[in-house]
Tab-separated table of C-alpha atoms and ligand atoms in Angstrom:
chain	number	residue	atom	x	y	z
L	175	UNK	CA	-19.366	-4.480	7.979
L	176	UNK	CA	-19.313	-7.680	5.670
L	177	UNK	CA	-18.106	-7.932	2.054
L	178	UNK	CA	-19.233	-10.211	-0.431
L	179	UNK	CA	-16.054	-11.218	-2.266
L	180	UNK	CA	-16.620	-14.727	-3.783
L	181	UNK	CA	-13.914	-16.906	-2.007
L	182	UNK	CA	-11.153	-17.964	-3.997
L	183	UNK	CA	-10.269	-21.393	-4.455
L	184	UNK	CA	-8.740	-23.079	-1.504
L	185	UNK	CA	-5.813	-24.125	-4.139
L	186	UNK	CA	-5.463	-20.480	-5.477
L	187	UNK	CA	-2.342	-18.740	-4.426
L	188	UNK	CA	-2.559	-15.850	-1.853
L	189	UNK	CA	-1.720	-12.921	-0.685
L	190	UNK	CA	-1.788	-11.632	3.110
L	191	UNK	CA	-1.798	-9.236	6.144
L	192	UNK	CA	0.666	-9.995	8.545
L	193	UNK	CA	0.473	-7.199	11.752
L	194	UNK	CA	2.873	-7.367	14.899
L	195	UNK	CA	0.576	-7.391	18.047
L	196	UNK	CA	2.480	-4.614	19.520
L	197	UNK	CA	0.078	-2.119	20.154
L	198	UNK	CA	-2.964	-0.967	17.931
L	199	UNK	CA	-3.362	-0.649	14.557
L	200	UNK	CA	-3.050	2.854	13.125
L	201	UNK	CA	-4.648	4.541	9.893
L	202	UNK	CA	-1.627	3.607	8.180
L	203	UNK	CA	-1.662	0.293	8.846
L	204	UNK	CA	-5.150	-0.015	8.199
L	205	UNK	CA	-4.615	1.395	4.836
L	206	UNK	CA	-2.015	-0.994	4.088
L	207	UNK	CA	-4.190	-3.773	5.149
L	208	UNK	CA	-7.005	-2.557	2.663
L	209	UNK	CA	-4.852	-2.624	0.119
L	210	UNK	CA	-3.138	-5.956	0.507
L	211	UNK	CA	-6.810	-6.882	0.833
L	212	UNK	CA	-7.637	-5.265	-2.724
L	213	UNK	CA	-4.405	-6.659	-4.342
L	214	UNK	CA	-5.068	-10.098	-3.329
L	215	UNK	CA	-8.764	-10.005	-4.291
L	216	UNK	CA	-8.363	-8.224	-7.463
L	217	UNK	CA	-5.815	-11.080	-8.806
L	218	UNK	CA	-8.144	-14.147	-7.413
L	219	UNK	CA	-6.016	-14.640	-4.754
L	220	UNK	CA	-6.903	-16.049	-1.277
L	221	UNK	CA	-6.479	-13.411	1.251
L	222	UNK	CA	-4.600	-14.804	4.787
L	223	UNK	CA	-4.117	-13.056	7.968
L	224	UNK	CA	-0.957	-13.742	10.168
L	225	UNK	CA	-0.163	-12.391	13.541
L	226	UNK	CA	3.437	-11.957	13.809
L	227	UNK	CA	3.878	-12.602	17.565
L	228	UNK	CA	7.752	-13.631	18.006
L	229	UNK	CA	8.355	-10.387	19.987
L	230	UNK	CA	6.943	-7.468	21.082
L	231	UNK	CA	3.579	-8.508	22.208
L	232	UNK	CA	1.039	-6.450	23.809
L	233	UNK	CA	-1.800	-8.073	26.037
L	234	UNK	CA	-4.626	-7.709	23.885
L	235	UNK	CA	-3.242	-6.053	20.954
L	236	UNK	CA	-4.139	-9.056	18.838
L	237	UNK	CA	-7.663	-9.452	19.474
L	238	UNK	CA	-8.163	-5.578	19.164
L	239	UNK	CA	-6.380	-5.422	15.408
L	240	UNK	CA	-8.034	-7.948	14.071
L	241	UNK	CA	-11.707	-6.757	15.445
L	242	UNK	CA	-10.649	-3.241	13.549
L	243	UNK	CA	-9.813	-4.613	10.635
L	244	UNK	CA	-13.026	-6.431	10.311
L	245	UNK	CA	-14.559	-3.203	11.741
L	246	UNK	CA	-13.768	-1.744	8.220
L	247	UNK	CA	-14.918	-4.454	5.952
L	248	UNK	CA	-11.652	-7.334	5.938
L	249	UNK	CA	-12.422	-10.464	5.761
L	250	UNK	CA	-9.494	-13.316	5.671
L	251	UNK	CA	-9.896	-16.844	4.288
L	252	UNK	CA	-9.294	-19.633	6.933
L	253	UNK	CA	-7.798	-19.175	10.287
L	254	UNK	CA	-5.402	-16.543	11.472
L	255	UNK	CA	-1.823	-18.357	11.456
L	256	UNK	CA	0.095	-17.147	14.594
L	257	UNK	CA	3.836	-16.935	14.345
L	258	UNK	CA	4.064	-18.644	18.051
L	259	UNK	CA	2.871	-21.987	17.220
L	260	UNK	CA	5.285	-22.305	14.421
L	261	UNK	CA	8.256	-22.871	16.322
L	262	UNK	CA	8.567	-26.410	14.720
L	263	UNK	CA	8.108	-25.823	11.500
L	264	UNK	CA	11.047	-22.407	11.581
L	265	UNK	CA	13.439	-24.874	13.873
L	266	UNK	CA	13.056	-27.655	10.999
L	267	UNK	CA	14.011	-25.106	8.540
L	268	UNK	CA	17.095	-23.726	10.582
L	269	UNK	CA	18.255	-27.190	11.033
L	270	UNK	CA	18.425	-27.734	7.455
L	271	UNK	CA	20.537	-24.712	6.580
L	272	UNK	CA	22.643	-25.627	9.670
L	273	UNK	CA	23.061	-29.257	8.364
L	274	UNK	CA	24.346	-28.130	4.848
L	275	UNK	CA	26.714	-25.757	6.153
L	276	UNK	CA	24.737	-22.633	4.968
L	277	UNK	CA	24.994	-21.170	8.396
L	278	UNK	CA	27.355	-20.163	10.762
L	279	UNK	CA	27.105	-19.071	14.970
L	280	UNK	CA	27.753	-15.377	15.222
L	281	UNK	CA	28.893	-14.172	18.837
L	282	UNK	CA	29.105	-10.613	18.252
L	283	UNK	CA	27.230	-7.885	20.395
L	284	UNK	CA	25.388	-5.300	18.257
L	285	UNK	CA	28.104	-2.857	19.481
L	286	UNK	CA	31.123	-5.337	18.072
L	287	UNK	CA	29.169	-5.287	14.785
L	288	UNK	CA	28.841	-1.233	14.799
L	289	UNK	CA	32.780	-0.902	15.870
L	290	UNK	CA	33.977	-3.790	13.315
L	291	UNK	CA	35.280	-2.365	10.247
L	292	UNK	CA	33.295	-3.348	7.114
L	293	UNK	CA	35.272	-4.923	4.038
L	294	UNK	CA	35.653	-2.619	1.458
L	295	UNK	CA	32.820	-2.531	-0.676
L	296	UNK	CA	30.369	-3.745	1.767
L	297	UNK	CA	27.245	-2.035	1.931
L	298	UNK	CA	27.383	0.327	4.884
L	299	UNK	CA	25.921	-1.579	8.281
L	300	UNK	CA	26.065	-4.938	6.533
L	301	UNK	CA	27.660	-7.818	9.136
L	302	UNK	CA	31.266	-7.433	8.772
L	303	UNK	CA	32.119	-11.351	8.693
L	304	UNK	CA	34.009	-11.518	12.233
L	305	UNK	CA	32.596	-14.726	12.912
L	306	UNK	CA	31.915	-16.333	9.628
L	307	UNK	CA	35.533	-18.187	9.417
L	308	UNK	CA	36.059	-18.999	13.227
L	309	UNK	CA	38.289	-22.247	13.831
L	310	UNK	CA	36.435	-24.355	15.865
L	311	UNK	CA	38.902	-23.788	18.693
L	312	UNK	CA	37.915	-19.999	18.643
L	313	UNK	CA	34.096	-21.315	18.536
L	314	UNK	CA	34.445	-23.239	21.227
L	315	UNK	CA	36.174	-20.642	23.395
L	316	UNK	CA	33.513	-17.788	22.274
L	317	UNK	CA	30.677	-20.526	22.944
L	318	UNK	CA	31.676	-20.170	26.619
L	319	UNK	CA	31.135	-16.352	26.807
L	320	UNK	CA	27.960	-16.075	25.037
L	321	UNK	CA	24.975	-18.356	23.291
L	322	UNK	CA	25.562	-17.858	19.724
L	323	UNK	CA	22.705	-16.337	16.949
L	324	UNK	CA	22.622	-18.111	13.456
L	325	UNK	CA	23.899	-16.413	10.337
L	326	UNK	CA	22.957	-17.437	6.911
L	327	UNK	CA	26.444	-17.792	4.697
L	328	UNK	CA	25.157	-15.552	2.079
L	329	UNK	CA	26.667	-15.935	-1.233
L	330	UNK	CA	25.630	-12.875	-2.421
L	331	UNK	CA	26.077	-9.213	-1.713
L	332	UNK	CA	22.597	-7.907	-3.236
L	333	UNK	CA	19.696	-9.307	-5.109
L	334	UNK	CA	16.680	-8.039	-7.131
L	335	UNK	CA	13.128	-8.362	-6.348
L	336	UNK	CA	10.023	-7.618	-8.381
L	337	UNK	CA	7.774	-5.092	-7.062
L	338	UNK	CA	4.757	-3.968	-8.496
L	339	UNK	CA	5.280	-0.236	-7.416
L	340	UNK	CA	9.123	-0.198	-7.347
L	341	UNK	CA	9.655	-2.909	-10.535
L	342	UNK	CA	12.728	-4.366	-10.250
L	343	UNK	CA	14.566	-3.464	-6.908
L	344	UNK	CA	17.950	-4.479	-5.877
L	345	UNK	CA	19.231	-4.014	-2.507
L	346	UNK	CA	22.068	-5.282	0.066
L	347	UNK	CA	22.252	-9.159	1.404
L	348	UNK	CA	24.610	-9.599	4.157
L	349	UNK	CA	25.075	-12.799	6.665
L	350	UNK	CA	21.978	-11.787	8.270
L	351	UNK	CA	20.414	-13.383	11.248
L	352	UNK	CA	18.359	-16.547	11.084
L	353	UNK	CA	17.874	-16.962	14.717
L	354	UNK	CA	18.838	-14.871	17.665
L	355	UNK	CA	20.973	-15.806	20.280
L	356	UNK	CA	18.050	-16.316	22.748
L	357	UNK	CA	16.669	-19.076	20.389
L	358	UNK	CA	14.216	-17.085	18.598
L	359	UNK	CA	13.703	-17.379	15.252
L	360	UNK	CA	14.576	-13.857	13.380
L	361	UNK	CA	11.445	-12.012	11.383
L	362	UNK	CA	13.476	-12.490	8.284
L	363	UNK	CA	13.406	-16.138	8.778
L	364	UNK	CA	9.658	-16.545	9.814
L	365	UNK	CA	8.395	-14.414	7.258
L	366	UNK	CA	10.045	-16.610	4.431
L	367	UNK	CA	8.806	-19.945	5.756
L	368	UNK	CA	5.637	-18.909	6.693
L	369	UNK	CA	4.873	-17.344	3.032
L	370	UNK	CA	6.019	-20.118	1.481
L	371	UNK	CA	4.008	-22.856	3.596
L	372	UNK	CA	0.634	-20.688	3.382
L	373	UNK	CA	0.915	-20.461	-0.844
L	374	UNK	CA	1.766	-16.698	-0.260
L	375	UNK	CA	3.281	-15.428	-3.853
L	376	UNK	CA	1.868	-11.886	-3.194
L	377	UNK	CA	3.363	-9.901	-0.362
L	378	UNK	CA	1.985	-6.194	-0.125
L	379	UNK	CA	3.196	-4.111	2.881
L	380	UNK	CA	4.643	-0.734	3.559
L	381	UNK	CA	7.691	0.399	2.129
L	382	UNK	CA	9.489	0.935	4.983
L	383	UNK	CA	10.335	-2.899	4.261
L	384	UNK	CA	11.127	-2.527	0.708
L	385	UNK	CA	15.101	-3.262	1.784
L	386	UNK	CA	14.250	-6.169	3.330
L	387	UNK	CA	12.670	-7.767	0.560
L	388	UNK	CA	15.869	-8.872	-1.119
L	389	UNK	CA	17.405	-10.469	1.990
L	390	UNK	CA	13.875	-12.317	2.412
L	391	UNK	CA	13.621	-13.085	-1.420
L	392	UNK	CA	17.374	-14.505	-1.190
L	393	UNK	CA	16.478	-16.750	1.265
L	394	UNK	CA	13.453	-18.057	-0.366
L	395	UNK	CA	15.804	-18.998	-3.142
L	396	UNK	CA	18.084	-20.820	-0.985
L	397	UNK	CA	15.355	-22.466	0.474
L	398	UNK	CA	14.322	-23.640	-3.038
L	399	UNK	CA	10.650	-21.224	-2.607
L	400	UNK	CA	9.946	-19.047	-5.544
L	401	UNK	CA	10.217	-15.520	-4.053
L	402	UNK	CA	6.847	-13.897	-3.951
L	403	UNK	CA	5.848	-10.598	-6.373
L	404	UNK	CA	5.829	-7.487	-4.113
L	405	UNK	CA	3.745	-4.251	-3.674
L	406	UNK	CA	5.674	-2.142	-0.853
L	407	UNK	CA	2.856	0.862	-0.667
L	408	UNK	CA	3.531	4.305	0.293
L	409	UNK	CA	3.096	4.747	3.874
L	410	UNK	CA	1.172	7.310	5.793
L	411	UNK	CA	3.022	10.281	7.271
L	412	UNK	CA	2.126	12.642	10.301
L	413	UNK	CA	1.738	16.475	9.519
L	414	UNK	CA	5.606	17.154	9.714
L	415	UNK	CA	5.942	14.783	7.064
L	416	UNK	CA	7.513	12.077	9.632
L	417	UNK	CA	6.336	8.276	9.980
L	418	UNK	CA	2.765	8.285	11.369
L	419	UNK	CA	2.828	6.964	15.021
L	420	UNK	CA	0.216	6.482	17.792
L	421	UNK	CA	1.328	9.656	19.704
L	422	UNK	CA	0.480	11.869	16.378
L	423	UNK	CA	-3.237	11.747	18.159
L	424	UNK	CA	-6.097	10.437	17.096
L	425	UNK	CA	-4.642	7.657	14.343
L	426	UNK	CA	-6.439	4.005	15.570
L	427	UNK	CA	-9.988	3.129	14.978
L	428	UNK	CA	-10.589	3.302	19.118
L	429	UNK	CA	-9.068	6.855	18.855
L	430	UNK	CA	-11.476	8.176	15.832
L	431	UNK	CA	-14.397	6.343	17.223
L	432	UNK	CA	-14.219	8.816	20.076
L	433	UNK	CA	-13.936	11.349	17.914
L	434	UNK	CA	-17.188	10.660	16.407
L	435	UNK	CA	-15.347	9.328	13.266
L	436	UNK	CA	-16.981	5.679	13.231
L	437	UNK	CA	-15.319	2.614	11.224
L	438	UNK	CA	-17.696	3.293	8.045
L	439	UNK	CA	-15.947	6.704	7.994
L	440	UNK	CA	-12.452	5.244	8.310
L	441	UNK	CA	-12.995	3.400	5.496
L	442	UNK	CA	-14.329	6.147	3.750
L	443	UNK	CA	-11.028	8.107	4.458
L	444	UNK	CA	-8.786	5.373	3.466
L	445	UNK	CA	-10.673	5.076	0.107
L	446	UNK	CA	-10.560	8.663	-0.591
L	447	UNK	CA	-6.500	8.713	0.245
L	448	UNK	CA	-6.385	5.985	-2.526
L	449	UNK	CA	-8.191	8.166	-5.078
L	450	UNK	CA	-10.970	5.205	-5.031
L	451	UNK	CA	-13.478	7.318	-3.239
L	452	UNK	CA	-15.033	11.086	-3.230
L	453	UNK	CA	-14.077	12.979	0.257
L	454	UNK	CA	-16.985	12.044	2.763
L	455	UNK	CA	-18.229	9.217	0.014
L	456	UNK	CA	-19.439	6.385	2.099
L	457	UNK	CA	-17.814	2.980	0.149
L	458	UNK	CA	-17.763	-0.875	0.769
L	459	UNK	CA	-15.226	-2.926	0.548
L	460	UNK	CA	-17.206	-4.283	-2.613
L	461	UNK	CA	-17.262	-0.773	-4.145
L	462	UNK	CA	-13.123	-0.435	-3.771
L	463	UNK	CA	-12.402	-3.966	-5.386
L	464	UNK	CA	-14.907	-2.727	-8.130
L	465	UNK	CA	-12.847	0.584	-8.299
L	466	UNK	CA	-9.521	-0.875	-7.477
L	467	UNK	CA	-6.406	-0.610	-10.024
L	468	UNK	CA	-3.058	-1.448	-9.556
L	469	UNK	CA	-1.711	1.349	-11.965
L	470	UNK	CA	-3.742	3.674	-10.516
L	471	UNK	CA	-2.613	3.708	-6.958
L	472	UNK	CA	-1.421	7.411	-5.456
L	473	UNK	CA	2.631	7.064	-5.433
L	474	UNK	CA	3.458	9.473	-2.622
L	475	UNK	CA	2.775	8.743	0.688
L	476	UNK	CA	-0.721	9.921	2.416
L	477	UNK	CA	-0.114	12.790	4.884
L	478	UNK	CA	-2.540	12.033	7.448
L	479	UNK	CA	-2.930	15.219	10.029
L	480	UNK	CA	-4.444	14.019	13.450
L	481	UNK	CA	-4.068	17.505	15.008
M	612	LIG	N1	4.949	-7.631	11.263
M	612	LIG	C1	5.607	-6.825	10.070
M	612	LIG	C2	4.873	-4.824	10.449
M	612	LIG	O1	3.960	-5.484	11.232
M	612	LIG	C3	5.135	-6.948	8.659
M	612	LIG	C4	5.455	-7.912	7.782
M	612	LIG	C5	5.211	-8.114	6.799
M	612	LIG	O2	4.523	-7.905	5.921
M	612	LIG	O3	6.299	-9.156	5.932
M	612	LIG	O4	5.002	-4.592	10.135
């Protein structure tokens, strides 16, 4: 299914979709991708595709994800960016922060963090600050026991982002991890570096990531980037009103095809769920582009009964 959206200028700002290739996309992920595309295109942005393959990679998943996105009519500008190709970019940003004294080495295990008393007024679950002010001697001692993760030395405890659907959203910011102790750049760091490097100024994704946005936007400002505008869109839930998962039945393009639901019908279902088509109406991405209006988006989760 092709679409004939005019390509935005290569200097235009961009929106993006950034799947993790840990398995096949389900209809909820596809719906988020459609929304990211429509938000970008309706605001004359480029639409970029980024594969977040720093961890949890399942062989073949990336190829199937991209094929499924194309099958419902999504197109994107330029080559697909792979995070695994960008270690140098992440290292140089982390190195810059380390050199500025904006980070500290952390030797805590998950258990130690959970067991440590949090400072009064600190948000529940936030990093308790255990390794923030280690002396050189203490740090040397700890280095002999465990490799260090690198955390941002945060100067705030909360940060406010602008979200098209959630307006001003303020959330917790702690000394979050920039590089894990196995040397892998952390998701929060990679997202911020990639979005800035590729001109992304609009981030549309599932609202399960709303609470990550303040950390990411704060890190962006620490790095001298302007934080993007966000749109955290409602998730798709199963018949029990829990987050849709693959075990819920026929939820991927492949599962649905086996049941006789072709890609065109998948797009039609997604469109109907967004109030952009009547039930069963065949639509193209171009039709959706003409009908799309952010302010008319349903604000409640879509309940998808795959049973
Ligand atoms: N890779 C993340 C996911 O698949 C999305 C990250 C983002 O959009 O910032 O949930």
